[in-house]
PDB file of C-alpha atoms and ligand atoms in Angstrom:
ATOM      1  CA  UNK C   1       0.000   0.000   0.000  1.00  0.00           C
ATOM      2  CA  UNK C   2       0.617   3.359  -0.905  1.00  0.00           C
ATOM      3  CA  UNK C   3      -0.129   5.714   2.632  1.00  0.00           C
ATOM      4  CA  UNK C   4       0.196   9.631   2.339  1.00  0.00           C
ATOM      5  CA  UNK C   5       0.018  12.034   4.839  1.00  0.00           C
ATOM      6  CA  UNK C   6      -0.159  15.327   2.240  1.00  0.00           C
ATOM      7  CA  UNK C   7       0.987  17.815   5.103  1.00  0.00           C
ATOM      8  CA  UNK C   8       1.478  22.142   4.963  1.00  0.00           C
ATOM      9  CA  UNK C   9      -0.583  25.161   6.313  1.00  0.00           C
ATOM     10  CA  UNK C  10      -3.871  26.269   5.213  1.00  0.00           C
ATOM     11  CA  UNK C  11      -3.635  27.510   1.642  1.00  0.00           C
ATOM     12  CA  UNK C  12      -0.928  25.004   0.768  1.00  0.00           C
ATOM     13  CA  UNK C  13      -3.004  23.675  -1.726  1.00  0.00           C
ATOM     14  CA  UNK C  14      -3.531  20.158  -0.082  1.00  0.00           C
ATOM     15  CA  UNK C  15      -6.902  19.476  -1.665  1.00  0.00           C
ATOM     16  CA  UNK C  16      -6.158  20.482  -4.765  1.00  0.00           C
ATOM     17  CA  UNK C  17      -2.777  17.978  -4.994  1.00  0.00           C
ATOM     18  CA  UNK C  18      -5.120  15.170  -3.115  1.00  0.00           C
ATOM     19  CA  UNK C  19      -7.162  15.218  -6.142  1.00  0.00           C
ATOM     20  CA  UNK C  20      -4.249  14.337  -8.700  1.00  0.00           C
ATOM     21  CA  UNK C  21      -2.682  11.886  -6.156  1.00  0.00           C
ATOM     22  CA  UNK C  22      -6.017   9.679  -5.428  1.00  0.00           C
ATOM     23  CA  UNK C  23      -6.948   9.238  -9.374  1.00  0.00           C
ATOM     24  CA  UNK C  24      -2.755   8.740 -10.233  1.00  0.00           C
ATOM     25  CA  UNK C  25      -2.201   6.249  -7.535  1.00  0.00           C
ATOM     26  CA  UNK C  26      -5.400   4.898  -6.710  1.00  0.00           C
ATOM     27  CA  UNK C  27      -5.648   5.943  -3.576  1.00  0.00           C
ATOM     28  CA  UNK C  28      -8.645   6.504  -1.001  1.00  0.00           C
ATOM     29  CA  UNK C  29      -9.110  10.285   0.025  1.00  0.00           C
ATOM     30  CA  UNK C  30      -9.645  10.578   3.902  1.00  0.00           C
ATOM     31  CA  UNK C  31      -9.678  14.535   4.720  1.00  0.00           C
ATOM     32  CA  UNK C  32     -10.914  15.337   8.011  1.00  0.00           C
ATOM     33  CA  UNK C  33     -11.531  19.084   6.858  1.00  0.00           C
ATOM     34  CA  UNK C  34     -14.229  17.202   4.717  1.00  0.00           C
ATOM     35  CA  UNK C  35     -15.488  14.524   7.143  1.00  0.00           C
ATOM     36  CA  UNK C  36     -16.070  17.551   9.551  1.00  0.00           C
ATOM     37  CA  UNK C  37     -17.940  19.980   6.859  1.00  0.00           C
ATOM     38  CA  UNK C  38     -20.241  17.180   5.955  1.00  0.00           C
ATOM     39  CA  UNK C  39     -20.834  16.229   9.325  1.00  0.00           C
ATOM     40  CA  UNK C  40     -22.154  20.408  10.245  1.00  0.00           C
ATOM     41  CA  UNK C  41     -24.223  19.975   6.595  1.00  0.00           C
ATOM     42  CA  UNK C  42     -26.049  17.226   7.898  1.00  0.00           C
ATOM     43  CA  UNK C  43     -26.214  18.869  11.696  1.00  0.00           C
ATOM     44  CA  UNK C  44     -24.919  15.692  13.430  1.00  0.00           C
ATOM     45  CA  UNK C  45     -24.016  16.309  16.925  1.00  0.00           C
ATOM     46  CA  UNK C  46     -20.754  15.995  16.038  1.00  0.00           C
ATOM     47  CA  UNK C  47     -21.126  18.616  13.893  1.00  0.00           C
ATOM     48  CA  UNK C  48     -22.973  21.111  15.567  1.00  0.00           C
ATOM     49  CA  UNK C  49     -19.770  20.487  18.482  1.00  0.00           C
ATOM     50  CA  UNK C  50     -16.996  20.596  15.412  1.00  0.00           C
ATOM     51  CA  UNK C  51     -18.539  24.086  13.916  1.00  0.00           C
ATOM     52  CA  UNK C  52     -17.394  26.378  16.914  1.00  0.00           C
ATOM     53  CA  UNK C  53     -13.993  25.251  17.084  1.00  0.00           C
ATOM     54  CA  UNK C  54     -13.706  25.490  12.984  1.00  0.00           C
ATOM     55  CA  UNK C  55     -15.006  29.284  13.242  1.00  0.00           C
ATOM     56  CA  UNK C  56     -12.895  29.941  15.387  1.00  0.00           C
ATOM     57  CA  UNK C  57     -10.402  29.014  13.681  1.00  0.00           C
ATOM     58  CA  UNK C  58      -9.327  26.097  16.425  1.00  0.00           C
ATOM     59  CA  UNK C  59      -7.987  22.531  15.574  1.00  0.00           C
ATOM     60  CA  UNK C  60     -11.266  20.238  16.783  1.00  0.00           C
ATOM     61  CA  UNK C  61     -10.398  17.966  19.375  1.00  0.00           C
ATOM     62  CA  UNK C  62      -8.155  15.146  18.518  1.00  0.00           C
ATOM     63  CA  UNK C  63     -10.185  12.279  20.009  1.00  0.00           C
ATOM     64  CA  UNK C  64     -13.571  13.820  17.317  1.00  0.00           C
ATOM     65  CA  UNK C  65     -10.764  13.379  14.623  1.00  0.00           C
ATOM     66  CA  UNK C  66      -9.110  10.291  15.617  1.00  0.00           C
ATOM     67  CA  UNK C  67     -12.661   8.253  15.884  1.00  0.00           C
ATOM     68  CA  UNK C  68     -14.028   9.864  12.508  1.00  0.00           C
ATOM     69  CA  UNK C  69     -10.275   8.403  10.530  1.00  0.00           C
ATOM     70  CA  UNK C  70     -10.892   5.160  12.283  1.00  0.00           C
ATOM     71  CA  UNK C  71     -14.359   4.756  11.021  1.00  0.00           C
ATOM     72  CA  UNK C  72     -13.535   5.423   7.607  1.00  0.00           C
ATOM     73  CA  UNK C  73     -10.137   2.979   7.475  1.00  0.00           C
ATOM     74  CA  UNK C  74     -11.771  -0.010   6.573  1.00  0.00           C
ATOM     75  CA  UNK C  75     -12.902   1.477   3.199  1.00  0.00           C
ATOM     76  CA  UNK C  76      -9.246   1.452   2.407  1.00  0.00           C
ATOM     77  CA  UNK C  77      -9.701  -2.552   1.676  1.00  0.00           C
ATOM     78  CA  UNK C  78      -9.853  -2.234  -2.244  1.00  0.00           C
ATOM     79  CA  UNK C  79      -7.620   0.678  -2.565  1.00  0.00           C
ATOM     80  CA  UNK C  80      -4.198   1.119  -3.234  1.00  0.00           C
ATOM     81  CA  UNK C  81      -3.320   2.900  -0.452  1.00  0.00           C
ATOM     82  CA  UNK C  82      -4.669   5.891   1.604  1.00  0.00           C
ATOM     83  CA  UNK C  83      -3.957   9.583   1.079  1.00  0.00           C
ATOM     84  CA  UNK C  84      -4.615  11.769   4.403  1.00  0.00           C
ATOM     85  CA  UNK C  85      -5.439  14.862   3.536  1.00  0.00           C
ATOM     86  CA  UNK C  86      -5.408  17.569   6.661  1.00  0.00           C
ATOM     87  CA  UNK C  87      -4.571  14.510   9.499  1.00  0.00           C
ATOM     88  CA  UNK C  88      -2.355  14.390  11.116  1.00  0.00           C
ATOM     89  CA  UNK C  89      -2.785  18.065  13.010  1.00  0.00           C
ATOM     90  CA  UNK C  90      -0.866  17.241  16.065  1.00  0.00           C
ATOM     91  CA  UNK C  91       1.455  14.447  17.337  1.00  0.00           C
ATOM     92  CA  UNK C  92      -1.478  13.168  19.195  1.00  0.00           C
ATOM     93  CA  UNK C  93      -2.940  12.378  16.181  1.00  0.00           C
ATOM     94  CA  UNK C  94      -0.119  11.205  14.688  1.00  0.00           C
ATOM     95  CA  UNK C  95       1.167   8.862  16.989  1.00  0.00           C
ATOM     96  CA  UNK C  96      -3.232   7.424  17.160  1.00  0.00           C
ATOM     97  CA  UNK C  97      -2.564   6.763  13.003  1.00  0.00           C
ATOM     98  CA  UNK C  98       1.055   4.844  13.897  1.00  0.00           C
ATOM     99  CA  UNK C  99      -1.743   2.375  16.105  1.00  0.00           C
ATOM    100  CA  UNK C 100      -4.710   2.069  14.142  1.00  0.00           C
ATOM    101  CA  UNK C 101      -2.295   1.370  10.444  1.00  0.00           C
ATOM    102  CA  UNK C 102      -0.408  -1.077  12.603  1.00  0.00           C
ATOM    103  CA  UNK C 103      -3.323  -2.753  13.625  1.00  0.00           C
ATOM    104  CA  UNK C 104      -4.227  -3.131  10.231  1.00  0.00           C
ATOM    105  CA  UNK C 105      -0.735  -4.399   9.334  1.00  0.00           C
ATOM    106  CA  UNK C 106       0.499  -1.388   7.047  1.00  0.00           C
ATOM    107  CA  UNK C 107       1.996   2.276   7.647  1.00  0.00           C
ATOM    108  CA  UNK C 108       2.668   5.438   6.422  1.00  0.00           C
ATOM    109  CA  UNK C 109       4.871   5.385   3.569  1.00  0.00           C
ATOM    110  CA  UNK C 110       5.582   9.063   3.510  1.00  0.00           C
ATOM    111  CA  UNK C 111       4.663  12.570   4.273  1.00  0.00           C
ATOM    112  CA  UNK C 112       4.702  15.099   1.328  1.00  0.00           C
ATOM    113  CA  UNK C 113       5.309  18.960   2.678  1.00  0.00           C
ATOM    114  CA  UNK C 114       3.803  21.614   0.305  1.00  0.00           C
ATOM    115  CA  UNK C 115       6.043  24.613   1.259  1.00  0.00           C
ATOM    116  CA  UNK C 116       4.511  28.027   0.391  1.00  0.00           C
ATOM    117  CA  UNK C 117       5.414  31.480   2.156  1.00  0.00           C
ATOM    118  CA  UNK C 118       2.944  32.907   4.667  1.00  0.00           C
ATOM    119  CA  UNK C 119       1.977  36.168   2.230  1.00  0.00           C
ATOM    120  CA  UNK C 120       1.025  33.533  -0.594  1.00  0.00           C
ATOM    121  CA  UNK C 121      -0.897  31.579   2.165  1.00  0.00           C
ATOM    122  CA  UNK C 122      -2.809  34.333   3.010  1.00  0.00           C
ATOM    123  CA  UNK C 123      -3.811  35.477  -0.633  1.00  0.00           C
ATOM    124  CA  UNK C 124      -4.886  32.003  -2.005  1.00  0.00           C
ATOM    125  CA  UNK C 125      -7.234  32.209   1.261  1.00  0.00           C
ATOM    126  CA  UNK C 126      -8.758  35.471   0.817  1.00  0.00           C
ATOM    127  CA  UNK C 127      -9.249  34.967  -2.604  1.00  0.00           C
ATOM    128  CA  UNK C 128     -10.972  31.262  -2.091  1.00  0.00           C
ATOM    129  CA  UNK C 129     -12.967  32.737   0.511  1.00  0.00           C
ATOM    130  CA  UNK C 130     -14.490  34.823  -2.128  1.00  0.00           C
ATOM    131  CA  UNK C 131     -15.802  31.857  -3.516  1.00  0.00           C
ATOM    132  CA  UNK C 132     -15.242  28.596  -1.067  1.00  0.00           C
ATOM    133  CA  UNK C 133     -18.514  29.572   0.630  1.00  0.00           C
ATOM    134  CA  UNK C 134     -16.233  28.100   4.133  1.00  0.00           C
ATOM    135  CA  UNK C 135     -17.035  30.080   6.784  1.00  0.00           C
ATOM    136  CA  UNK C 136     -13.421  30.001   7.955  1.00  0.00           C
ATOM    137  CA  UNK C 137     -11.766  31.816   4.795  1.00  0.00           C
ATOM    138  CA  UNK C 138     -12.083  35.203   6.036  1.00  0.00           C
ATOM    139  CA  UNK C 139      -8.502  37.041   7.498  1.00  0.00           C
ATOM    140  CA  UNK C 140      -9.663  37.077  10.989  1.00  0.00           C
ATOM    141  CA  UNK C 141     -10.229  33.025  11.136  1.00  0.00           C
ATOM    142  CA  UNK C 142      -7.170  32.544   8.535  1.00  0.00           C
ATOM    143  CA  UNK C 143      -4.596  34.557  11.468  1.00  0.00           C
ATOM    144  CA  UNK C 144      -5.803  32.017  13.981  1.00  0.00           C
ATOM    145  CA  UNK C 145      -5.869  28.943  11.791  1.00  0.00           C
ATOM    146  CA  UNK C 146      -1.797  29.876  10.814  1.00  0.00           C
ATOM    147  CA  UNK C 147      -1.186  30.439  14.259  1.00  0.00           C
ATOM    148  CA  UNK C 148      -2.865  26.898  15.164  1.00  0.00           C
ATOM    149  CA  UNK C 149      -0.766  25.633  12.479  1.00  0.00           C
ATOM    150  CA  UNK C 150       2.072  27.210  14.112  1.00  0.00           C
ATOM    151  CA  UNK C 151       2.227  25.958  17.143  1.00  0.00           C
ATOM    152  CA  UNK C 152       0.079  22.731  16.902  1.00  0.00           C
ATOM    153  CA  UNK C 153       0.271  21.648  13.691  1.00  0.00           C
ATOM    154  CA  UNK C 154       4.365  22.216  12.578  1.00  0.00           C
ATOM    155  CA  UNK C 155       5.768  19.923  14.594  1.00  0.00           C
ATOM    156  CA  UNK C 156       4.061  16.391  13.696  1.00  0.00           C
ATOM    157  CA  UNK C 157       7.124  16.713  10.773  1.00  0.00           C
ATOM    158  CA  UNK C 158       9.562  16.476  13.239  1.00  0.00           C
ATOM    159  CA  UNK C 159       7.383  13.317  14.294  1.00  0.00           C
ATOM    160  CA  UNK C 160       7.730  11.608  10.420  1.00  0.00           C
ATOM    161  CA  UNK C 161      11.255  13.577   9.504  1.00  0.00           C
ATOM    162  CA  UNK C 162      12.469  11.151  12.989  1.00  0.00           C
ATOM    163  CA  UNK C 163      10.947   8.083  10.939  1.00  0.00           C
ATOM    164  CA  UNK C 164      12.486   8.978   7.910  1.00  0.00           C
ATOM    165  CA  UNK C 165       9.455   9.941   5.927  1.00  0.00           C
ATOM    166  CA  UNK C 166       9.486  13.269   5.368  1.00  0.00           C
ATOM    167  CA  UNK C 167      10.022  15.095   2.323  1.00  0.00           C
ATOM    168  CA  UNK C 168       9.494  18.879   1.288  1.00  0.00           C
ATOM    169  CA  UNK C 169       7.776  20.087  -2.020  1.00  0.00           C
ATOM    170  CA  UNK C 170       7.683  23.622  -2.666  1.00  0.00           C
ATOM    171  CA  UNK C 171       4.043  24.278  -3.507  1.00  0.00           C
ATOM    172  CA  UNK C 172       4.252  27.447  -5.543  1.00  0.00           C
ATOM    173  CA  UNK C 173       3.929  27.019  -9.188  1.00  0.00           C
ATOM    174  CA  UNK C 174       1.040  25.504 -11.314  1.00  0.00           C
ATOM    175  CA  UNK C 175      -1.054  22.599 -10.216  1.00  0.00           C
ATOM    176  CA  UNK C 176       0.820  20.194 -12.894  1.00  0.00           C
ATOM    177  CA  UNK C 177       4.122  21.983 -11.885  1.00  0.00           C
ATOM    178  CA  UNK C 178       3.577  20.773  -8.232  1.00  0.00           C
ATOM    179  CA  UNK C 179       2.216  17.632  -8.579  1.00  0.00           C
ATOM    180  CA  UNK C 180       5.403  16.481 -11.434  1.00  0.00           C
ATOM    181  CA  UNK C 181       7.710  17.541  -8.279  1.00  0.00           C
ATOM    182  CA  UNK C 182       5.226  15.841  -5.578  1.00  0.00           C
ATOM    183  CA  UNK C 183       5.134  12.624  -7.952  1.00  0.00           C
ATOM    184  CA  UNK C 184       8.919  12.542  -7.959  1.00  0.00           C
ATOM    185  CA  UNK C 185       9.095  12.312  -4.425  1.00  0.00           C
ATOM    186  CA  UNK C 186       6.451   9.649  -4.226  1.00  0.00           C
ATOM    187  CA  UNK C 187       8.515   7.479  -6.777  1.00  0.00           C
ATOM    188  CA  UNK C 188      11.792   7.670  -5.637  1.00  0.00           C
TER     189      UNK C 188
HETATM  190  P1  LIG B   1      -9.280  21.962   6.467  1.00  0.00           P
HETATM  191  O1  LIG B   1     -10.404  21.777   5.504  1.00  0.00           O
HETATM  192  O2  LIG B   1      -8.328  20.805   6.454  1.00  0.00           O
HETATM  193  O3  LIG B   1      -8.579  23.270   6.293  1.00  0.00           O
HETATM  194  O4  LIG B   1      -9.922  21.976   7.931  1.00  0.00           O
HETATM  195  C1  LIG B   1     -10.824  22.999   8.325  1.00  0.00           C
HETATM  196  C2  LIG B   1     -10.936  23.043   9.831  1.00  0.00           C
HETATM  197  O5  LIG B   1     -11.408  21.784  10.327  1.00  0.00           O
HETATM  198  C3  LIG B   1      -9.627  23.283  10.573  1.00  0.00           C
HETATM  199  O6  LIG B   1      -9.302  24.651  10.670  1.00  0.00           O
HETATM  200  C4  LIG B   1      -9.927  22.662  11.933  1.00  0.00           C
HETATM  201  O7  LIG B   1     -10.756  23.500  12.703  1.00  0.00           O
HETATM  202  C5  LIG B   1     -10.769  21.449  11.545  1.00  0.00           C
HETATM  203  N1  LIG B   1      -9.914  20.257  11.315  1.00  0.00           N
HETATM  204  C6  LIG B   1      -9.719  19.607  10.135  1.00  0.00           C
HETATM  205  N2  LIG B   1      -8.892  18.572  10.284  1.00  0.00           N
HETATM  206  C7  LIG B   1      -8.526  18.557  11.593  1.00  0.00           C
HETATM  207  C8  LIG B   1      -7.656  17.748  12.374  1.00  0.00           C
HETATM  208  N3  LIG B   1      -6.969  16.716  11.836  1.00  0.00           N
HETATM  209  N4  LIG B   1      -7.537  18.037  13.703  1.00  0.00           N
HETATM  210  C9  LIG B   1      -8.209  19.042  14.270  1.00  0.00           C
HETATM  211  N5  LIG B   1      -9.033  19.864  13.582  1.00  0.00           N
HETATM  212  C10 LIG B   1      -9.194  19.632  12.263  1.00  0.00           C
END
């Protein structure tokens, strides 16, 4: 199996890659980002809970995000491998995937880190929140989503550079552009 945690701040352009990697590879798409928005659509009560700490801009728990990723692992089964898209947020997290992809006799193969400066970050944002319809794409929510990122988020590389398994991309450029360079990595 293929397993790929597609890692980088808000903006980075992690969805947009995910969609090239799951129809080149094969791969099953597990975003959390998504799981969560669908979950507020339907007003679950895991939803309803999720929504505060998403406008605000606030990672969501990591035991909401951990059971959600372990509920969806078994439709992995037919798939080539698994591309997480937006998990792991924190080393919490990432040391709950280590368990639950040993369990199931595989692990991650590696993280890809879309590099892109902080002024970029916070242009693509603006300008998706002009159409995104998210909630969280306005500058307010962005600051404290980077600053989340900062802190929380950064070091869970340090957790997969330590394994061996982390590799940098710079993610500025055109979609193809990125995902030639990502694809490189992958292959090596
Ligand atoms: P995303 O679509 O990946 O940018 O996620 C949007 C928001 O959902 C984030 O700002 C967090 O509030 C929440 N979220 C998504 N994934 C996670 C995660 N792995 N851990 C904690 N919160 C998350």
């Amino acid at each position: 199996m293929i397993n790929l945690v597609l890692f980088g701040p808000p903006g980075a352009g992690k969805g947009t890659q995910s969609e090239n990697l799951i129809a080149h590879y094969k791969l099953l798409h597990l975003s959390t980002g998504d799981l969560l928005r669908s979950e507020i659509a339907s007003h679950t009560e895991l939803g309803i809970k999720a929504k505060q700490f998403i406008d605000e801009g606030k990672l969501v728990p990591d035991e909401v995000v951990i059971g959600m990723i372990e509920a969806k692992l078994k439709e992995a089964q037919n798939k080539n491998g698994i591309i997480f898209d937006g998990f792991p947020r924190t080393t919490n997290q990432a040391v709950a995937l280590d368990e639950m992809l040993t369990r199931l006799g595989t692990s991650i193969t590696k993280m890809v880190s879309l590099e892109v400066s902080q002024d970029e970050l916070m242009k693509r944002l603006l300008l998706r929140g002009q159409t995104s319809g998210r909630t969280d794409d306005n500058e307010e929510t962005i600051q404290k989503r980077i600053a989340e990122y900062e802190s929380k988020t950064r070091p869970v590389a340090d957790y997969y550079k330590a394994q061996n398994k982390l590799v940098s991309v710079e993610g500025v450029g055109s979609v193809e552009e990125i995902f030639e360079r990502i694809r490189t990595q992958i292959d090596k």
